mmCIF file of C-alpha atoms in Angstrom:
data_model
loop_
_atom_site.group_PDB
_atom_site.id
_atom_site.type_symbol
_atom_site.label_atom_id
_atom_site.label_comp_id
_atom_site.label_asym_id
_atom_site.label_seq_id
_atom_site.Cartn_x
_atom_site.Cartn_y
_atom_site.Cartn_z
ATOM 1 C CA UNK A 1 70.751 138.282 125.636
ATOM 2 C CA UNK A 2 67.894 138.717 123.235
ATOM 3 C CA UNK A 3 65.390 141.012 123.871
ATOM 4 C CA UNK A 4 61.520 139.613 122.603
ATOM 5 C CA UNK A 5 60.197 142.348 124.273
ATOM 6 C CA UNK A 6 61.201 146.124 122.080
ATOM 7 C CA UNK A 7 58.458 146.974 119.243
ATOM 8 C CA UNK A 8 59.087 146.506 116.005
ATOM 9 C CA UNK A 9 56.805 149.257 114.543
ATOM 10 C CA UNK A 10 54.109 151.896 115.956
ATOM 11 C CA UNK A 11 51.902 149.213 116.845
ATOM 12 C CA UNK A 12 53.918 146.590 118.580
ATOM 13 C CA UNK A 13 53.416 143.856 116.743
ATOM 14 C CA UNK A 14 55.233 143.141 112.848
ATOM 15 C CA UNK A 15 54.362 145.321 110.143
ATOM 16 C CA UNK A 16 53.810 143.362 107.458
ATOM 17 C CA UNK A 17 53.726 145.905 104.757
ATOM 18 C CA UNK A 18 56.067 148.450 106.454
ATOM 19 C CA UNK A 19 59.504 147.209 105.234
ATOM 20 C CA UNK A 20 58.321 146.962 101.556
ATOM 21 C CA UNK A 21 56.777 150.518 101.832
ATOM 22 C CA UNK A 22 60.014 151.707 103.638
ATOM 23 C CA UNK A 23 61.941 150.246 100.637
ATOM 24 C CA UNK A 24 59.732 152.221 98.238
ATOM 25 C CA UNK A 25 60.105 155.167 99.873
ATOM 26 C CA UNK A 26 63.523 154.947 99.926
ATOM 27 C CA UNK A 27 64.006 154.731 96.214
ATOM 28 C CA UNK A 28 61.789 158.201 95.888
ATOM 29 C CA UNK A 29 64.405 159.668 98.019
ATOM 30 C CA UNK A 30 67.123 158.493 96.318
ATOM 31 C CA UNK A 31 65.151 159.618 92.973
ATOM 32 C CA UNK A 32 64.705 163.160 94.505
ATOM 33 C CA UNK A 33 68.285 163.614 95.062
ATOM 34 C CA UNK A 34 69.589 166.041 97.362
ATOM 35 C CA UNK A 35 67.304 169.005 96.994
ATOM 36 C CA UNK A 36 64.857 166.739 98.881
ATOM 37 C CA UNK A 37 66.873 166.483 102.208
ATOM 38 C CA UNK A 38 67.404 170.181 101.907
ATOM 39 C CA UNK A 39 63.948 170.858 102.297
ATOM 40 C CA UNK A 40 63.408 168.839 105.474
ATOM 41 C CA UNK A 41 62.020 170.419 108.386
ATOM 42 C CA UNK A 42 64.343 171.128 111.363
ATOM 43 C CA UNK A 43 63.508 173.038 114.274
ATOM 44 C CA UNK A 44 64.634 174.000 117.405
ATOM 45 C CA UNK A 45 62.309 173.696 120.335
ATOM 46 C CA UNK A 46 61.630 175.539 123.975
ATOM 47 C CA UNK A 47 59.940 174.902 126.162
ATOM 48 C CA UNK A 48 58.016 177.841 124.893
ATOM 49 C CA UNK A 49 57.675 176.824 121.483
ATOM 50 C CA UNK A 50 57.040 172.907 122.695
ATOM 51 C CA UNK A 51 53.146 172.774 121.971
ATOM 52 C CA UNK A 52 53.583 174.943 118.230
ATOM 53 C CA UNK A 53 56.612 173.436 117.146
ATOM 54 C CA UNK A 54 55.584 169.716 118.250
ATOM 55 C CA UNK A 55 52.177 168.723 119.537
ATOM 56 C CA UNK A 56 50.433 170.763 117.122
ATOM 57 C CA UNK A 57 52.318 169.713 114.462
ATOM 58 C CA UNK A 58 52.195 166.139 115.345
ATOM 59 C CA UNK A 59 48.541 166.117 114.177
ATOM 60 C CA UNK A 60 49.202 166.080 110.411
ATOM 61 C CA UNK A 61 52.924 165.213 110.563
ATOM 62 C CA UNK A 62 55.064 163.065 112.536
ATOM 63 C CA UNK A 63 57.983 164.447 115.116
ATOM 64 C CA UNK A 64 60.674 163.163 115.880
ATOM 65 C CA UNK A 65 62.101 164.194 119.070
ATOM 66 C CA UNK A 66 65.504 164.716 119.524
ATOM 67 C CA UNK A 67 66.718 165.134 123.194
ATOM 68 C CA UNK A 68 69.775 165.612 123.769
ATOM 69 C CA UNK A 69 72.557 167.308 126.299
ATOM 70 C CA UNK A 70 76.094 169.126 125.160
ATOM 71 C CA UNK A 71 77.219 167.556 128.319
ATOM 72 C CA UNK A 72 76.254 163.543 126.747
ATOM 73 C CA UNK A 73 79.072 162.809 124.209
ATOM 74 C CA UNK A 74 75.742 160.084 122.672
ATOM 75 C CA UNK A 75 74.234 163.083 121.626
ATOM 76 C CA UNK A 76 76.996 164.246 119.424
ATOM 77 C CA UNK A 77 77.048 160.969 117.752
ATOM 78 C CA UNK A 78 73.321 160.574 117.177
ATOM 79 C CA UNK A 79 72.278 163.816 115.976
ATOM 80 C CA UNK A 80 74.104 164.057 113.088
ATOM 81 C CA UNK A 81 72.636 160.829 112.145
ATOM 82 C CA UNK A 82 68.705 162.199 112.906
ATOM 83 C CA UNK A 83 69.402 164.993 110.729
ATOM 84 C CA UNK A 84 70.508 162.912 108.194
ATOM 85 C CA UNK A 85 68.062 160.208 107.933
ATOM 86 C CA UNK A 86 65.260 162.870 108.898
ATOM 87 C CA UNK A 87 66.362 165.059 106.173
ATOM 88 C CA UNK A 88 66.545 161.974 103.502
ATOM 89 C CA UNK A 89 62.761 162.279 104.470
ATOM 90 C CA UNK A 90 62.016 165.111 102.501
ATOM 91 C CA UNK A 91 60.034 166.819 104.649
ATOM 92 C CA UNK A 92 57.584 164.091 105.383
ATOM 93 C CA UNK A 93 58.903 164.190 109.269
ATOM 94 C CA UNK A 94 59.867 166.786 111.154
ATOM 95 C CA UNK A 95 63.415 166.693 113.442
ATOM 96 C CA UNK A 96 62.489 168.650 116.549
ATOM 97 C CA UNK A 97 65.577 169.211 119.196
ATOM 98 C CA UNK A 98 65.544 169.888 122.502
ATOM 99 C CA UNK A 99 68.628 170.691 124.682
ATOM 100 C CA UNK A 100 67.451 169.166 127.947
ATOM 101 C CA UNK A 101 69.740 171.238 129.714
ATOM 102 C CA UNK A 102 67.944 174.361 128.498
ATOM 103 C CA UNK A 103 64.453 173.178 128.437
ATOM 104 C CA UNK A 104 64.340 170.836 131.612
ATOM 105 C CA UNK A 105 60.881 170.763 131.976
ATOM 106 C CA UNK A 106 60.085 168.932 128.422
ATOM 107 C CA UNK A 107 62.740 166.064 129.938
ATOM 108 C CA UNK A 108 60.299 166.025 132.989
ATOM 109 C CA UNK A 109 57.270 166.277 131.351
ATOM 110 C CA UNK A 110 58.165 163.021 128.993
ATOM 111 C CA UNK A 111 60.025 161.751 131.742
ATOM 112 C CA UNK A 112 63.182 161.280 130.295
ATOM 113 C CA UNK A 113 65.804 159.612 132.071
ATOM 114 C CA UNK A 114 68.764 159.393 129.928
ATOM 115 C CA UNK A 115 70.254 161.242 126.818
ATOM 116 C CA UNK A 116 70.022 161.138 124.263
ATOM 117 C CA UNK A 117 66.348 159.694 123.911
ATOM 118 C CA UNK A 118 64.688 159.812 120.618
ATOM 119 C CA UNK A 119 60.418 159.925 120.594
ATOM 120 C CA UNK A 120 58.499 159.502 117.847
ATOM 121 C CA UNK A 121 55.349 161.939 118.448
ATOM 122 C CA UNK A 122 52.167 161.543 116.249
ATOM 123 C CA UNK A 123 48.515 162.882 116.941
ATOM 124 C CA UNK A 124 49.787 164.322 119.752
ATOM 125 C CA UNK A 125 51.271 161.416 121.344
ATOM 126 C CA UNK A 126 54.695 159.289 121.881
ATOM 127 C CA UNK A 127 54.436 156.390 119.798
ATOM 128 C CA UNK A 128 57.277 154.866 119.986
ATOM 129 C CA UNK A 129 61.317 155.854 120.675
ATOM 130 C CA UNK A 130 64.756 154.674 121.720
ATOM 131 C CA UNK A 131 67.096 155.574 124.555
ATOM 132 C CA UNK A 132 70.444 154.416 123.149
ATOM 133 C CA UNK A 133 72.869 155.782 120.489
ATOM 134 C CA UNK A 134 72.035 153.666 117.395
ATOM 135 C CA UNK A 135 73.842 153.170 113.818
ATOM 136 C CA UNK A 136 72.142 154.770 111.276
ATOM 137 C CA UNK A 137 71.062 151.521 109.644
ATOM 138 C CA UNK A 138 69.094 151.022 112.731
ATOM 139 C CA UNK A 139 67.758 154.456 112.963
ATOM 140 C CA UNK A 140 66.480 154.659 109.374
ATOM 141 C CA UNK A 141 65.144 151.334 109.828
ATOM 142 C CA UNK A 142 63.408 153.080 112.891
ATOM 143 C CA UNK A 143 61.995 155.580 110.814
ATOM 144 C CA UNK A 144 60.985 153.536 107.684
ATOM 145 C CA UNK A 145 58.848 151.304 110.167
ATOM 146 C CA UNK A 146 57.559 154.546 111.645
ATOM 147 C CA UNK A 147 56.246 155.816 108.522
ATOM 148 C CA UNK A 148 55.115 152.848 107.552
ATOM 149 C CA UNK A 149 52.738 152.415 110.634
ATOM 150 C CA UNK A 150 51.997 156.209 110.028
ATOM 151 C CA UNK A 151 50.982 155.696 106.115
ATOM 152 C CA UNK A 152 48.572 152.724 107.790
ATOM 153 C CA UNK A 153 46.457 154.785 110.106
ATOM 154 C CA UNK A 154 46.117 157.791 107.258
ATOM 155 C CA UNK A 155 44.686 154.197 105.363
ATOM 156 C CA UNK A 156 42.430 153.123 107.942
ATOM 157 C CA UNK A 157 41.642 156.993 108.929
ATOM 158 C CA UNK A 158 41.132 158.624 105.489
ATOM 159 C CA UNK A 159 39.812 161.610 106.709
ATOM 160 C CA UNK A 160 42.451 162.258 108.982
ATOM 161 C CA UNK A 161 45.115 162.450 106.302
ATOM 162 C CA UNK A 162 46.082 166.375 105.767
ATOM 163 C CA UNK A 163 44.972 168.020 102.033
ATOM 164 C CA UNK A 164 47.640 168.124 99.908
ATOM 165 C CA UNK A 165 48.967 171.926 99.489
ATOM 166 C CA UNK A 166 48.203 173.664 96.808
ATOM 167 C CA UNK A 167 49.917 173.760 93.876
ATOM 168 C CA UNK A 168 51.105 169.436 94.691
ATOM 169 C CA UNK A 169 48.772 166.976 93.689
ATOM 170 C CA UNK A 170 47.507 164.009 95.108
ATOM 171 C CA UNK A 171 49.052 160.717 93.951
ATOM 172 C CA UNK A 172 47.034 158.650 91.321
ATOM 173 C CA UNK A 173 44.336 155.826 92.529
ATOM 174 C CA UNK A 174 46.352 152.558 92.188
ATOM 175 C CA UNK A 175 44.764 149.807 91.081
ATOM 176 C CA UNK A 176 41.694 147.860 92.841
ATOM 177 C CA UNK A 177 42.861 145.555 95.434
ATOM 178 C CA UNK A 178 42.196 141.929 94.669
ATOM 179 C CA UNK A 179 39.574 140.525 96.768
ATOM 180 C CA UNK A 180 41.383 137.511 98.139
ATOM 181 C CA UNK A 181 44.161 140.301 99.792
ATOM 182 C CA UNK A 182 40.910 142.464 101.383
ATOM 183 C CA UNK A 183 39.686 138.948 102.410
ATOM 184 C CA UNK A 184 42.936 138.216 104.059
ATOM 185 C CA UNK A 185 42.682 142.436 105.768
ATOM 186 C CA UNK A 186 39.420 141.737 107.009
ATOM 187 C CA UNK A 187 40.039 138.542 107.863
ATOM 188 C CA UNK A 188 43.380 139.491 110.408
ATOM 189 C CA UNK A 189 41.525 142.428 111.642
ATOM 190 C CA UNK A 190 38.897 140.065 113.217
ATOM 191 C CA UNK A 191 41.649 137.715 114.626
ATOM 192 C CA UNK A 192 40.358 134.788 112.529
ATOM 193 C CA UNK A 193 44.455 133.883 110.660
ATOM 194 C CA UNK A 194 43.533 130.888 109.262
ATOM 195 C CA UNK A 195 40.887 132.114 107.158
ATOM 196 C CA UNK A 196 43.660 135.367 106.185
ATOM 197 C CA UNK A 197 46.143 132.157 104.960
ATOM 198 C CA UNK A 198 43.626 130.755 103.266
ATOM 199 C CA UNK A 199 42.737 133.708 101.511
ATOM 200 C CA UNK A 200 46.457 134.379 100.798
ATOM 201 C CA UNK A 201 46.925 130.824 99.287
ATOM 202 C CA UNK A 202 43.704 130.988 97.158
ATOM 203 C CA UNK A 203 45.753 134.099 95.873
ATOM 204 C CA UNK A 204 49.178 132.529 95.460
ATOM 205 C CA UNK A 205 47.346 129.768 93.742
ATOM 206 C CA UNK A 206 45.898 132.334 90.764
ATOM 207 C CA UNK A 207 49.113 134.318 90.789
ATOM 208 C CA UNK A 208 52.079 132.268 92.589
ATOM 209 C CA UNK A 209 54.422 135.299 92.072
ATOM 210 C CA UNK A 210 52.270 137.571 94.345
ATOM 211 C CA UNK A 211 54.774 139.294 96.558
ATOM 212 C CA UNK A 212 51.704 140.979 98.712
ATOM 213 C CA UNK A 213 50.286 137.339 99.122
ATOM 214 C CA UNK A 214 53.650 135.482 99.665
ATOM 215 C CA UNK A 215 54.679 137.619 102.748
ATOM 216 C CA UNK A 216 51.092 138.411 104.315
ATOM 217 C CA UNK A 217 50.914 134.233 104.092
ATOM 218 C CA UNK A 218 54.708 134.088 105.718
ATOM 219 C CA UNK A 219 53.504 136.602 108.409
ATOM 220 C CA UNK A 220 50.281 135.141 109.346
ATOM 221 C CA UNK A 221 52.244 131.564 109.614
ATOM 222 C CA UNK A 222 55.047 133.671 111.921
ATOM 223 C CA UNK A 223 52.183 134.826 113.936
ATOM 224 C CA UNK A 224 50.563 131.295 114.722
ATOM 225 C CA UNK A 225 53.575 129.838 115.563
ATOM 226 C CA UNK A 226 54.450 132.202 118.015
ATOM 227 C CA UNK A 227 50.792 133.710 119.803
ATOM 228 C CA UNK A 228 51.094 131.033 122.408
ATOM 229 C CA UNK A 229 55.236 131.383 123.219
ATOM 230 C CA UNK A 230 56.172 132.477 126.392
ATOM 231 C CA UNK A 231 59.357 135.042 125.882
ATOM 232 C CA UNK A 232 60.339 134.078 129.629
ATOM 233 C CA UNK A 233 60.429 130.395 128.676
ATOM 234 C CA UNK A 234 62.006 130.691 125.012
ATOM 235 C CA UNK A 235 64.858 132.541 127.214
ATOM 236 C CA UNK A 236 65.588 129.623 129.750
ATOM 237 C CA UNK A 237 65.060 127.266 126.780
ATOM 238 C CA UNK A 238 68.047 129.016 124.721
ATOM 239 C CA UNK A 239 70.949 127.850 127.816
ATOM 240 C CA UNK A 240 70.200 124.412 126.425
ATOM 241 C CA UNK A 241 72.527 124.545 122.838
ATOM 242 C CA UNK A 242 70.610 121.603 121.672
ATOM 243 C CA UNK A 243 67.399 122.856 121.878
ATOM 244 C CA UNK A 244 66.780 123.883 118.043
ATOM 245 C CA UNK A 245 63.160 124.605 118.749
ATOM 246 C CA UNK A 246 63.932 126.750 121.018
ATOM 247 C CA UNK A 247 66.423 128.648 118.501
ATOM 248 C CA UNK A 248 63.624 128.696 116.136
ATOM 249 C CA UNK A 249 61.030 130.263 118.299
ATOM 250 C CA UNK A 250 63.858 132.597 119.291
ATOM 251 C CA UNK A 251 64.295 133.538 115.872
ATOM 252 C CA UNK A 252 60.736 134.269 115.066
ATOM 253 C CA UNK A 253 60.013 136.346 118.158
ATOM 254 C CA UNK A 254 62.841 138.592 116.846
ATOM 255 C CA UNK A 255 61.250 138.839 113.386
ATOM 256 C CA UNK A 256 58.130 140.013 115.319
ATOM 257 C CA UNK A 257 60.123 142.567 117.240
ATOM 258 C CA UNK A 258 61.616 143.907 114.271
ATOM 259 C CA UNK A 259 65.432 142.449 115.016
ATOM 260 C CA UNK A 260 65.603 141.306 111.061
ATOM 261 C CA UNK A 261 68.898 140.459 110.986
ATOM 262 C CA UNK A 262 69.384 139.023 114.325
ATOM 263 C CA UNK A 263 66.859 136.403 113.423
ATOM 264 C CA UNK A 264 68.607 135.529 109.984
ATOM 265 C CA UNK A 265 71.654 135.222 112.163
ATOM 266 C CA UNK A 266 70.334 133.160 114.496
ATOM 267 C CA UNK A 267 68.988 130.663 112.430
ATOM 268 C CA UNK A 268 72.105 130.797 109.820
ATOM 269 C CA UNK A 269 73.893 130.069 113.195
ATOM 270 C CA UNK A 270 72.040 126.692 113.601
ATOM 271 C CA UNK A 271 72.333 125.785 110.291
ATOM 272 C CA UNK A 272 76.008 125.968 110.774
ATOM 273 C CA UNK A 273 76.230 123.613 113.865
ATOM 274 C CA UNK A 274 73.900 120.932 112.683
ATOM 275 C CA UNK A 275 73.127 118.271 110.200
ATOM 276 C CA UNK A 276 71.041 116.429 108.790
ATOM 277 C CA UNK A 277 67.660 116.772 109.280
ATOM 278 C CA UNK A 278 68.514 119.465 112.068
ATOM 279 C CA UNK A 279 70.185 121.711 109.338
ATOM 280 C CA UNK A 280 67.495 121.332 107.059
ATOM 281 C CA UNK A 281 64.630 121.975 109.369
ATOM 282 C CA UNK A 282 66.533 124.947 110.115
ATOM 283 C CA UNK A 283 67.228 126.280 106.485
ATOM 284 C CA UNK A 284 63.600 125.477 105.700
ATOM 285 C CA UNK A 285 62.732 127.319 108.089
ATOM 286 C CA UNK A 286 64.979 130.445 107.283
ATOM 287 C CA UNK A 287 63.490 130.283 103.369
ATOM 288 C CA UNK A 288 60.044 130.792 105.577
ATOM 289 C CA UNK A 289 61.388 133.955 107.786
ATOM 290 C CA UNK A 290 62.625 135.400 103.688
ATOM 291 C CA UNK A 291 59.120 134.930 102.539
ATOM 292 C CA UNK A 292 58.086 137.704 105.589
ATOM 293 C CA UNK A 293 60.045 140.589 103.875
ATOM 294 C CA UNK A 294 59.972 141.800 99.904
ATOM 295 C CA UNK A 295 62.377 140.388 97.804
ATOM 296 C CA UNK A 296 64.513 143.745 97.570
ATOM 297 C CA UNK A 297 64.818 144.142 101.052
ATOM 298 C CA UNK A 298 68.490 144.620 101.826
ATOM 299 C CA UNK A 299 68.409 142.190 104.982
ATOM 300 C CA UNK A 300 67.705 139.255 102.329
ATOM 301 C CA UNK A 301 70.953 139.697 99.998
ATOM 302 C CA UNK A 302 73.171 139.446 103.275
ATOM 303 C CA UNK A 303 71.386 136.893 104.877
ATOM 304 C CA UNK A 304 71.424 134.360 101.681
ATOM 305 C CA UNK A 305 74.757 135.096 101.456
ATOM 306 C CA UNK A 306 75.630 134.237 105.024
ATOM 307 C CA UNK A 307 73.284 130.926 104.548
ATOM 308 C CA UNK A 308 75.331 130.034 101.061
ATOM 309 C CA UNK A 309 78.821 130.266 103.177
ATOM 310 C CA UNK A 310 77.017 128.069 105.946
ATOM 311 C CA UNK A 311 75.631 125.124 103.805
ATOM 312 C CA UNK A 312 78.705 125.042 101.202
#
């Protein structure tokens, strides 16, 4: 059964900019090379240690909280993968582990009822975390959005960002922002989304190949059609196989949790069962889920493949 309800970044709702960030930062990594996951921070935490090692670092840097058990046979499968996608990090996170067995009162503190459990700490609070083991496309998906959401608040809370140390040097001063894309910022702070897509489209109508414009306007749509769904009714909705609506909403719910590729497959699935102006309805509205993520994102090559093999 789907689940409409998990968050797909640090502040519960879509991330609009966090995937293509994520992507970026993934190609620095891989630019770095190996000397970079070398250098990431992992540490070994008490309950001693627990306030230095985590809290207080939290403040300028996010944690990521491994708990885990030598008794749970998850833990030996997920920690390798932590300290792999923590490490491709550079030192930009910090993996902090905690044998629950051996610190007990950390798993009471955070109230921990399973293991392994993975928090994401940040200004000295949970932010967001799984309980299950996860592939490691999931958990560096995790991650991306979680430094994503992180890389936000430093934007919105310049002051709070942490001075570069010395001897590395800040990263140059892009270029202005075009006034039609703070239009669109201000406009989705306020809560007022049509005037954000109408700022976006006065944008795609100067420069049609915007990326920036193309999926804040795709997310902003996503978001309209879905602020008045009920989750509990989309679910009794899906029994019915005919309900495409239903399959639709469905889909874009998942987008908004952050299930990417479960709402590609979703909708590829309708466009396999259906035809005529069912199928096309449906592929039109899979071409309007792409426009949500940048064009590089890995989730789009599989996904127009899988939507090729269902129309031909």
């Amino acid at each position: 059964m789907a689940d409409f309800s998990r968050p797909g970044s640090l502040y519960g709702a879509i991330d609009l900019g966090a995937r293509k960030q994520a992507l970026e930062a993934q190609a620095r990594r891989e630019a770095a090379g190996p000397q970079a996951a070398a250098s990431a921070s992992i540490v070994d935490v008490t309950e001693e240690t627990f306030t230095t090692e985590v809290i207080d670092r939290s403040m300028t840097t996010p944690v990521v909280l491994d708990l885990w058990s030598p008794r749970a046979p998850g833990s030996a499968q997920l920690s390798p993968v932590l300290e792999k996608v923590v490490g491709d990090l550079g030192g930009r996170a910090v993996l902090a582990k905690v044998n629950v067995d051996a610190s007990p009162q950390i798993a009471q503190a955070l109230r921990v009822q399973a293991v392994p459990t993975v928090l994401a700490i940040f200004q000295g609070q949970a932010v967001t975390g799984f309980q299950q083991v996860l592939p490691e496309q999931e958990v560096r998906r995790w991650l991306d959005e979680l430094m994503g959401a992180v890389e936000q608040f430093y934007q919105a809370n310049p002051d709070a960002r942490p001075a570069a140390a010395p001897g590395e040097e800040e990263a140059p001063a892009g270029p202005p922002a075009d006034p039609d894309l703070v239009a669109a910022e201000q406009a989705i702070d306020s809560g007022d989304l049509d005037a954000a897509a109408a700022a976006y489209e006065r944008l795609l109508a100067r420069a049609p190949g915007n990326e920036d414009a193309k999926m804040g306007l795709a997310g902003v749509s996503l978001i309209k059609r879905t602020e008045s769904a009920d989750p509990a009714d989309v679910q009794r909705r899906l029994q019915d196989p005919a309900d495409i609506e239903a399959q639709l909403l469905a889909a874009d719910l998942e987008m908004l949790s952050g299930s990417v590729d479960e709402a590609f497959s979703r909708v590829i699935a309708v466009v396999k069962r259906t035809s005529g102006d069912e199928r096309d309805k449906a592929r039109r509205h899979l071409l309007g889920l792409f426009d949500a993520l940048p064009a590089d994102d890995p989730s789009l090559a599989k996904a127009r493949r899988a939507l090729a093999s269902a129309l031909f």
